[in-house]
Tab-separated table of N, CA and C in Angstrom:
chain	number	residue	atom	x	y	z
A	110	MET	N	-40.556	48.674	219.192
A	110	MET	CA	-41.878	49.181	219.488
A	110	MET	C	-42.812	48.872	218.321
A	111	GLN	N	-44.049	48.585	218.659
A	111	GLN	CA	-45.058	48.338	217.646
A	111	GLN	C	-46.175	49.360	217.789
A	112	PHE	N	-46.618	49.869	216.668
A	112	PHE	CA	-47.717	50.822	216.660
A	112	PHE	C	-48.820	50.266	215.775
A	113	SER	N	-50.059	50.563	216.097
A	113	SER	CA	-51.169	50.118	215.265
A	113	SER	C	-51.178	50.919	213.964
A	114	ILE	N	-51.825	50.372	212.978
A	114	ILE	CA	-51.914	51.034	211.675
A	114	ILE	C	-52.634	52.372	211.807
A	115	SER	N	-53.671	52.407	212.641
A	115	SER	CA	-54.406	53.670	212.794
A	115	SER	C	-53.545	54.747	213.443
A	116	THR	N	-52.695	54.359	214.403
A	116	THR	CA	-51.801	55.329	215.035
A	116	THR	C	-50.800	55.869	214.026
A	117	LEU	N	-50.252	54.982	213.199
A	117	LEU	CA	-49.303	55.421	212.172
A	117	LEU	C	-49.983	56.318	211.135
A	118	ALA	N	-51.208	55.957	210.750
A	118	ALA	CA	-51.935	56.770	209.773
A	118	ALA	C	-52.221	58.164	210.328
A	119	LEU	N	-52.617	58.235	211.597
A	119	LEU	CA	-52.864	59.538	212.210
A	119	LEU	C	-51.586	60.357	212.304
A	120	ALA	N	-50.480	59.700	212.634
A	120	ALA	CA	-49.201	60.405	212.725
A	120	ALA	C	-48.807	60.965	211.363
A	121	MET	N	-48.959	60.161	210.322
A	121	MET	CA	-48.615	60.632	208.975
A	121	MET	C	-49.535	61.781	208.556
A	122	ALA	N	-50.809	61.681	208.895
A	122	ALA	CA	-51.748	62.749	208.547
A	122	ALA	C	-51.378	64.049	209.249
A	123	CYS	N	-50.918	63.945	210.495
A	123	CYS	CA	-50.503	65.148	211.232
A	123	CYS	C	-49.237	65.751	210.642
A	124	ILE	N	-48.293	64.896	210.296
A	124	ILE	CA	-47.021	65.374	209.754
A	124	ILE	C	-47.228	66.078	208.422
A	125	PHE	N	-48.065	65.485	207.572
A	125	PHE	CA	-48.259	66.034	206.235
A	125	PHE	C	-49.521	66.882	206.121
A	126	ASN	N	-50.163	67.179	207.259
A	126	ASN	CA	-51.372	68.012	207.292
A	126	ASN	C	-52.443	67.523	206.328
A	127	VAL	N	-52.669	66.215	206.321
A	127	VAL	CA	-53.701	65.631	205.476
A	127	VAL	C	-54.977	65.545	206.293
A	128	GLY	N	-55.990	66.267	205.908
A	128	GLY	CA	-57.261	66.230	206.628
A	128	GLY	C	-57.224	67.124	207.853
A	129	GLN	N	-58.294	67.838	208.058
A	129	GLN	CA	-58.345	68.757	209.185
A	129	GLN	C	-58.666	68.053	210.492
A	130	ALA	N	-59.349	66.911	210.431
A	130	ALA	CA	-59.771	66.227	211.654
A	130	ALA	C	-58.726	65.251	212.179
A	131	ALA	N	-57.659	65.046	211.436
A	131	ALA	CA	-56.648	64.075	211.864
A	131	ALA	C	-55.842	64.625	213.028
A	132	SER	N	-55.741	63.824	214.052
A	132	SER	CA	-54.927	64.211	215.200
A	132	SER	C	-54.551	62.968	215.979
A	133	ILE	N	-53.457	63.052	216.692
A	133	ILE	CA	-53.042	61.941	217.535
A	133	ILE	C	-53.647	62.161	218.910
A	134	PRO	N	-54.394	61.168	219.424
A	134	PRO	CA	-55.015	61.338	220.738
A	134	PRO	C	-53.980	61.530	221.838
A	135	VAL	N	-54.333	62.322	222.840
A	135	VAL	CA	-53.458	62.533	223.990
A	135	VAL	C	-53.281	61.202	224.705
A	136	GLY	N	-52.063	60.887	225.085
A	136	GLY	CA	-51.804	59.650	225.809
A	136	GLY	C	-51.595	58.452	224.908
A	137	ALA	N	-51.494	58.666	223.581
A	137	ALA	CA	-51.341	57.545	222.662
A	137	ALA	C	-49.922	56.997	222.655
A	138	GLU	N	-48.976	57.754	223.188
A	138	GLU	CA	-47.604	57.268	223.198
A	138	GLU	C	-47.466	56.083	224.148
A	139	ILE	N	-46.445	55.303	223.932
A	139	ILE	CA	-46.219	54.123	224.761
A	139	ILE	C	-45.674	54.555	226.107
A	140	GLU	N	-46.283	54.044	227.152
A	140	GLU	CA	-45.883	54.381	228.507
A	140	GLU	C	-45.614	53.100	229.281
A	141	ALA	N	-44.970	53.243	230.421
A	141	ALA	CA	-44.668	52.080	231.254
A	141	ALA	C	-45.935	51.369	231.698
A	142	ARG	N	-47.018	52.124	231.893
A	142	ARG	CA	-48.254	51.499	232.339
A	142	ARG	C	-48.948	50.720	231.231
A	143	GLY	N	-48.396	50.752	230.014
A	143	GLY	CA	-48.977	50.016	228.904
A	143	GLY	C	-49.054	48.527	229.163
A	144	LEU	N	-48.125	47.992	229.939
A	144	LEU	CA	-48.160	46.574	230.255
A	144	LEU	C	-49.376	46.231	231.102
A	145	ASP	N	-49.834	47.177	231.894
A	145	ASP	CA	-51.007	46.963	232.731
A	145	ASP	C	-52.269	46.820	231.892
A	146	LYS	N	-52.272	47.365	230.686
A	146	LYS	CA	-53.436	47.319	229.812
A	146	LYS	C	-53.720	45.903	229.312
A	147	ARG	N	-52.795	44.981	229.483
A	147	ARG	CA	-52.973	43.627	228.976
A	147	ARG	C	-53.825	42.769	229.900
A	148	ASP	N	-54.119	43.258	231.068
A	148	ASP	CA	-54.875	42.485	232.040
A	148	ASP	C	-56.347	42.406	231.665
A	149	GLN	N	-57.038	41.514	232.319
A	149	GLN	CA	-58.468	41.352	232.106
A	149	GLN	C	-59.230	42.047	233.229
A	150	TYR	N	-60.348	42.658	232.867
A	150	TYR	CA	-61.149	43.427	233.814
A	150	TYR	C	-62.618	43.056	233.679
A	151	THR	N	-63.393	43.438	234.675
A	151	THR	CA	-64.833	43.222	234.582
A	151	THR	C	-65.522	44.371	233.849
A	152	HIS	N	-65.006	45.601	233.965
A	152	HIS	CA	-65.616	46.776	233.344
A	152	HIS	C	-64.550	47.723	232.792
A	153	CYS	N	-64.833	48.353	231.650
A	153	CYS	CA	-63.945	49.364	231.058
A	153	CYS	C	-64.780	50.468	230.416
A	154	ALA	N	-64.182	51.652	230.286
A	154	ALA	CA	-64.815	52.786	229.613
A	154	ALA	C	-63.727	53.647	228.981
A	155	CYS	N	-64.090	54.360	227.927
A	155	CYS	CA	-63.160	55.282	227.270
A	155	CYS	C	-63.135	56.604	228.038
A	156	GLN	N	-62.013	57.310	227.930
A	156	GLN	CA	-61.849	58.613	228.571
A	156	GLN	C	-61.501	59.660	227.514
A	157	PHE	N	-61.743	60.933	227.849
A	157	PHE	CA	-61.369	62.032	226.964
A	157	PHE	C	-59.852	62.118	226.843
A	158	SER	N	-59.154	61.961	227.950
A	158	SER	CA	-57.689	61.949	227.993
A	158	SER	C	-57.281	61.243	229.277
A	159	SER	N	-56.012	60.993	229.424
A	159	SER	CA	-55.521	60.290	230.605
A	159	SER	C	-55.845	61.078	231.876
A	160	GLY	N	-56.495	60.429	232.825
A	160	GLY	CA	-56.840	61.069	234.084
A	160	GLY	C	-58.120	61.882	234.049
A	161	SER	N	-58.785	61.942	232.898
A	161	SER	CA	-60.020	62.727	232.790
A	161	SER	C	-61.231	61.830	233.020
A	162	GLY	N	-62.404	62.411	232.933
A	162	GLY	CA	-63.642	61.664	233.111
A	162	GLY	C	-63.945	60.751	231.938
A	163	ILE	N	-65.037	60.035	232.063
A	163	ILE	CA	-65.438	59.058	231.050
A	163	ILE	C	-66.052	59.763	229.845
A	164	ASP	N	-65.648	59.322	228.662
A	164	ASP	CA	-66.188	59.796	227.392
A	164	ASP	C	-67.319	58.842	227.002
A	165	GLY	N	-68.538	59.203	227.368
A	165	GLY	CA	-69.689	58.336	227.135
A	165	GLY	C	-69.957	58.074	225.668
A	166	TYR	N	-69.767	59.091	224.822
A	166	TYR	CA	-70.014	58.933	223.394
A	166	TYR	C	-69.068	57.897	222.792
A	167	THR	N	-67.773	58.015	223.084
A	167	THR	CA	-66.797	57.085	222.527
A	167	THR	C	-67.005	55.682	223.088
A	168	THR	N	-67.312	55.566	224.367
A	168	THR	CA	-67.582	54.254	224.956
A	168	THR	C	-68.762	53.593	224.255
A	169	THR	N	-69.807	54.367	223.983
A	169	THR	CA	-70.981	53.842	223.289
A	169	THR	C	-70.629	53.399	221.877
A	170	ARG	N	-69.802	54.178	221.180
A	170	ARG	CA	-69.359	53.793	219.830
A	170	ARG	C	-68.580	52.481	219.858
A	171	VAL	N	-67.649	52.372	220.798
A	171	VAL	CA	-66.825	51.161	220.904
A	171	VAL	C	-67.706	49.937	221.137
A	172	VAL	N	-68.651	50.053	222.058
A	172	VAL	CA	-69.546	48.929	222.341
A	172	VAL	C	-70.429	48.639	221.130
A	173	GLY	N	-70.908	49.682	220.457
A	173	GLY	CA	-71.744	49.499	219.274
A	173	GLY	C	-71.040	48.761	218.150
A	174	PHE	N	-69.761	49.061	217.943
A	174	PHE	CA	-68.995	48.394	216.897
A	174	PHE	C	-68.526	47.007	217.314
A	175	ASN	N	-68.598	46.698	218.593
A	175	ASN	CA	-68.130	45.412	219.120
A	175	ASN	C	-69.205	44.746	219.971
A	176	ASP	N	-70.457	44.841	219.536
A	176	ASP	CA	-71.551	44.320	220.359
A	176	ASP	C	-71.528	42.807	220.518
A	177	TYR	N	-70.733	42.123	219.723
A	177	TYR	CA	-70.573	40.680	219.889
A	177	TYR	C	-69.636	40.358	221.060
A	178	ARG	N	-68.831	41.347	221.488
A	178	ARG	CA	-67.886	41.151	222.597
A	178	ARG	C	-68.334	41.810	223.891
A	179	TRP	N	-68.883	43.040	223.791
A	179	TRP	CA	-69.154	43.840	224.980
A	179	TRP	C	-70.581	44.363	224.997
A	180	LYS	N	-71.057	44.661	226.197
A	180	LYS	CA	-72.352	45.305	226.402
A	180	LYS	C	-72.125	46.545	227.256
A	181	LEU	N	-73.075	47.468	227.203
A	181	LEU	CA	-72.977	48.703	227.978
A	181	LEU	C	-73.895	48.601	229.190
A	182	ASP	N	-73.373	48.961	230.360
A	182	ASP	CA	-74.197	48.993	231.572
A	182	ASP	C	-75.376	49.925	231.353
A	183	ILE	N	-76.535	49.548	231.864
A	183	ILE	CA	-77.705	50.417	231.736
A	183	ILE	C	-77.848	51.326	232.951
A	184	VAL	N	-77.061	51.066	233.975
A	184	VAL	CA	-77.061	51.897	235.178
A	184	VAL	C	-75.697	52.559	235.310
A	185	GLU	N	-75.694	53.850	235.557
A	185	GLU	CA	-74.444	54.584	235.708
A	185	GLU	C	-73.710	54.125	236.968
A	186	THR	N	-72.437	53.776	236.824
A	186	THR	CA	-71.611	53.365	237.954
A	186	THR	C	-71.040	54.609	238.623
A	187	GLN	N	-71.194	54.705	239.917
A	187	GLN	CA	-70.689	55.851	240.666
A	187	GLN	C	-69.217	55.671	241.001
A	188	ARG	N	-68.499	56.771	241.061
A	188	ARG	CA	-67.085	56.743	241.431
A	188	ARG	C	-66.943	56.061	242.790
A	189	GLY	N	-66.025	55.118	242.872
A	189	GLY	CA	-65.788	54.399	244.115
A	189	GLY	C	-66.525	53.072	244.211
A	190	ASP	N	-67.618	52.912	243.450
A	190	ASP	CA	-68.342	51.641	243.460
A	190	ASP	C	-67.519	50.568	242.764
A	191	TRP	N	-67.230	49.502	243.452
A	191	TRP	CA	-66.502	48.346	242.925
A	191	TRP	C	-65.137	48.706	242.354
A	192	GLY	N	-64.584	49.828	242.724
A	192	GLY	CA	-63.259	50.215	242.262
A	192	GLY	C	-63.250	51.174	241.086
A	193	ALA	N	-64.414	51.677	240.673
A	193	ALA	CA	-64.479	52.617	239.549
A	193	ALA	C	-63.803	53.933	239.934
A	194	HIS	N	-62.959	54.443	239.042
A	194	HIS	CA	-62.256	55.704	239.297
A	194	HIS	C	-63.100	56.918	238.913
A	195	PHE	N	-64.067	56.716	238.008
A	195	PHE	CA	-64.885	57.822	237.514
A	195	PHE	C	-66.345	57.383	237.436
A	196	THR	N	-67.255	58.328	237.575
A	196	THR	CA	-68.678	58.051	237.425
A	196	THR	C	-69.015	58.006	235.943
A	197	GLY	N	-69.805	57.019	235.534
A	197	GLY	CA	-70.216	56.927	234.142
A	197	GLY	C	-70.692	55.536	233.773
A	198	TYR	N	-70.938	55.360	232.484
A	198	TYR	CA	-71.399	54.079	231.963
A	198	TYR	C	-70.194	53.275	231.484
A	199	TYR	N	-70.091	52.055	231.962
A	199	TYR	CA	-68.969	51.182	231.637
A	199	TYR	C	-69.427	50.024	230.756
A	200	ALA	N	-68.502	49.514	229.962
A	200	ALA	CA	-68.748	48.322	229.157
A	200	ALA	C	-68.331	47.100	229.962
A	201	TYR	N	-69.008	46.003	229.722
A	201	TYR	CA	-68.619	44.741	230.340
A	201	TYR	C	-68.701	43.643	229.284
A	202	ALA	N	-68.023	42.536	229.528
A	202	ALA	CA	-67.937	41.458	228.544
A	202	ALA	C	-69.231	40.651	228.499
A	203	ARG	N	-69.591	40.217	227.295
A	203	ARG	CA	-70.749	39.334	227.154
A	203	ARG	C	-70.463	37.989	227.814
A	204	SER	N	-69.214	37.569	227.736
A	204	SER	CA	-68.788	36.350	228.427
A	204	SER	C	-67.323	36.512	228.800
A	205	GLY	N	-66.955	36.062	229.966
A	205	GLY	CA	-65.572	36.186	230.412
A	205	GLY	C	-65.269	37.587	230.907
A	206	PHE	N	-64.150	38.128	230.440
A	206	PHE	CA	-63.676	39.421	230.921
A	206	PHE	C	-63.343	40.344	229.758
A	207	VAL	N	-63.217	41.625	230.047
A	207	VAL	CA	-62.825	42.623	229.050
A	207	VAL	C	-61.302	42.639	228.975
A	208	ASP	N	-60.769	42.498	227.781
A	208	ASP	CA	-59.326	42.601	227.561
A	208	ASP	C	-58.980	44.086	227.570
A	209	GLY	N	-58.250	44.528	228.584
A	209	GLY	CA	-57.939	45.941	228.748
A	209	GLY	C	-57.204	46.544	227.574
A	210	LYS	N	-56.259	45.807	226.997
A	210	LYS	CA	-55.487	46.330	225.870
A	210	LYS	C	-56.366	46.483	224.632
A	211	ALA	N	-57.204	45.486	224.364
A	211	ALA	CA	-58.098	45.556	223.203
A	211	ALA	C	-59.073	46.723	223.351
A	212	PHE	N	-59.605	46.905	224.543
A	212	PHE	CA	-60.550	47.999	224.770
A	212	PHE	C	-59.860	49.347	224.612
A	213	TYR	N	-58.656	49.467	225.156
A	213	TYR	CA	-57.860	50.694	225.037
A	213	TYR	C	-57.636	51.045	223.562
A	214	ASN	N	-57.242	50.050	222.764
A	214	ASN	CA	-57.007	50.283	221.337
A	214	ASN	C	-58.283	50.713	220.623
A	215	GLU	N	-59.405	50.096	220.968
A	215	GLU	CA	-60.684	50.485	220.367
A	215	GLU	C	-61.046	51.925	220.727
A	216	CYS	N	-60.776	52.312	221.958
A	216	CYS	CA	-61.048	53.695	222.372
A	216	CYS	C	-60.240	54.677	221.524
A	217	LEU	N	-58.951	54.391	221.337
A	217	LEU	CA	-58.107	55.281	220.533
A	217	LEU	C	-58.590	55.348	219.093
A	218	GLN	N	-58.993	54.212	218.529
A	218	GLN	CA	-59.450	54.175	217.140
A	218	GLN	C	-60.769	54.904	216.942
A	219	ASN	N	-61.533	55.089	218.003
A	219	ASN	CA	-62.829	55.752	217.900
A	219	ASN	C	-62.826	57.167	218.453
A	220	GLY	N	-61.647	57.740	218.663
A	220	GLY	CA	-61.546	59.142	219.052
A	220	GLY	C	-61.324	59.403	220.529
A	221	GLY	N	-61.228	58.373	221.340
A	221	GLY	CA	-60.958	58.549	222.766
A	221	GLY	C	-59.481	58.809	223.005
A	222	GLY	N	-59.161	59.311	224.180
A	222	GLY	CA	-57.770	59.603	224.509
A	222	GLY	C	-57.126	58.565	225.393
A	223	ASP	N	-57.933	57.768	226.100
A	223	ASP	CA	-57.410	56.754	227.020
A	223	ASP	C	-58.584	55.866	227.418
A	224	SER	N	-58.332	54.920	228.301
A	224	SER	CA	-59.404	54.096	228.843
A	224	SER	C	-59.164	53.880	230.327
A	225	THR	N	-60.221	53.560	231.017
A	225	THR	CA	-60.132	53.229	232.441
A	225	THR	C	-60.891	51.933	232.670
A	226	CYS	N	-60.330	51.074	233.487
A	226	CYS	CA	-60.950	49.784	233.765
A	226	CYS	C	-60.886	49.495	235.255
A	227	PHE	N	-61.764	48.621	235.709
A	227	PHE	CA	-61.698	48.170	237.098
A	227	PHE	C	-62.199	46.737	237.163
A	228	GLY	N	-62.054	46.131	238.326
A	228	GLY	CA	-62.419	44.731	238.485
A	228	GLY	C	-61.357	43.830	237.890
A	229	ARG	N	-60.105	44.133	238.180
A	229	ARG	CA	-58.970	43.414	237.594
A	229	ARG	C	-58.974	41.948	238.011
A	230	GLN	N	-58.710	41.088	237.053
A	230	GLN	CA	-58.688	39.642	237.310
A	230	GLN	C	-57.305	39.081	237.138
């Protein structure tokens, strides 16, 4: 198994109680659906936790730090439109497609608990 440096740092901070804000996001453990995260999508957004609604603040942060890769929709996507599971603002690729795994990792690094994507390619 491979873990990102940020996941390991958060785990160590939790174990040794370093910093009050350090915590491991819900859903950060490796799951069978992790292989699905490697696919390419047309739209992705961060979530508060697995199965929850869209975390607009974290999605905006992720897009802001990666504005060379992704843009944020200016119109809120409604649940059910084009396969969206939740209503909210989604990120889309400046060119090509959104790498689901990369977006998921960015969400975790910026305080999100999971990600949701649609428009699988």
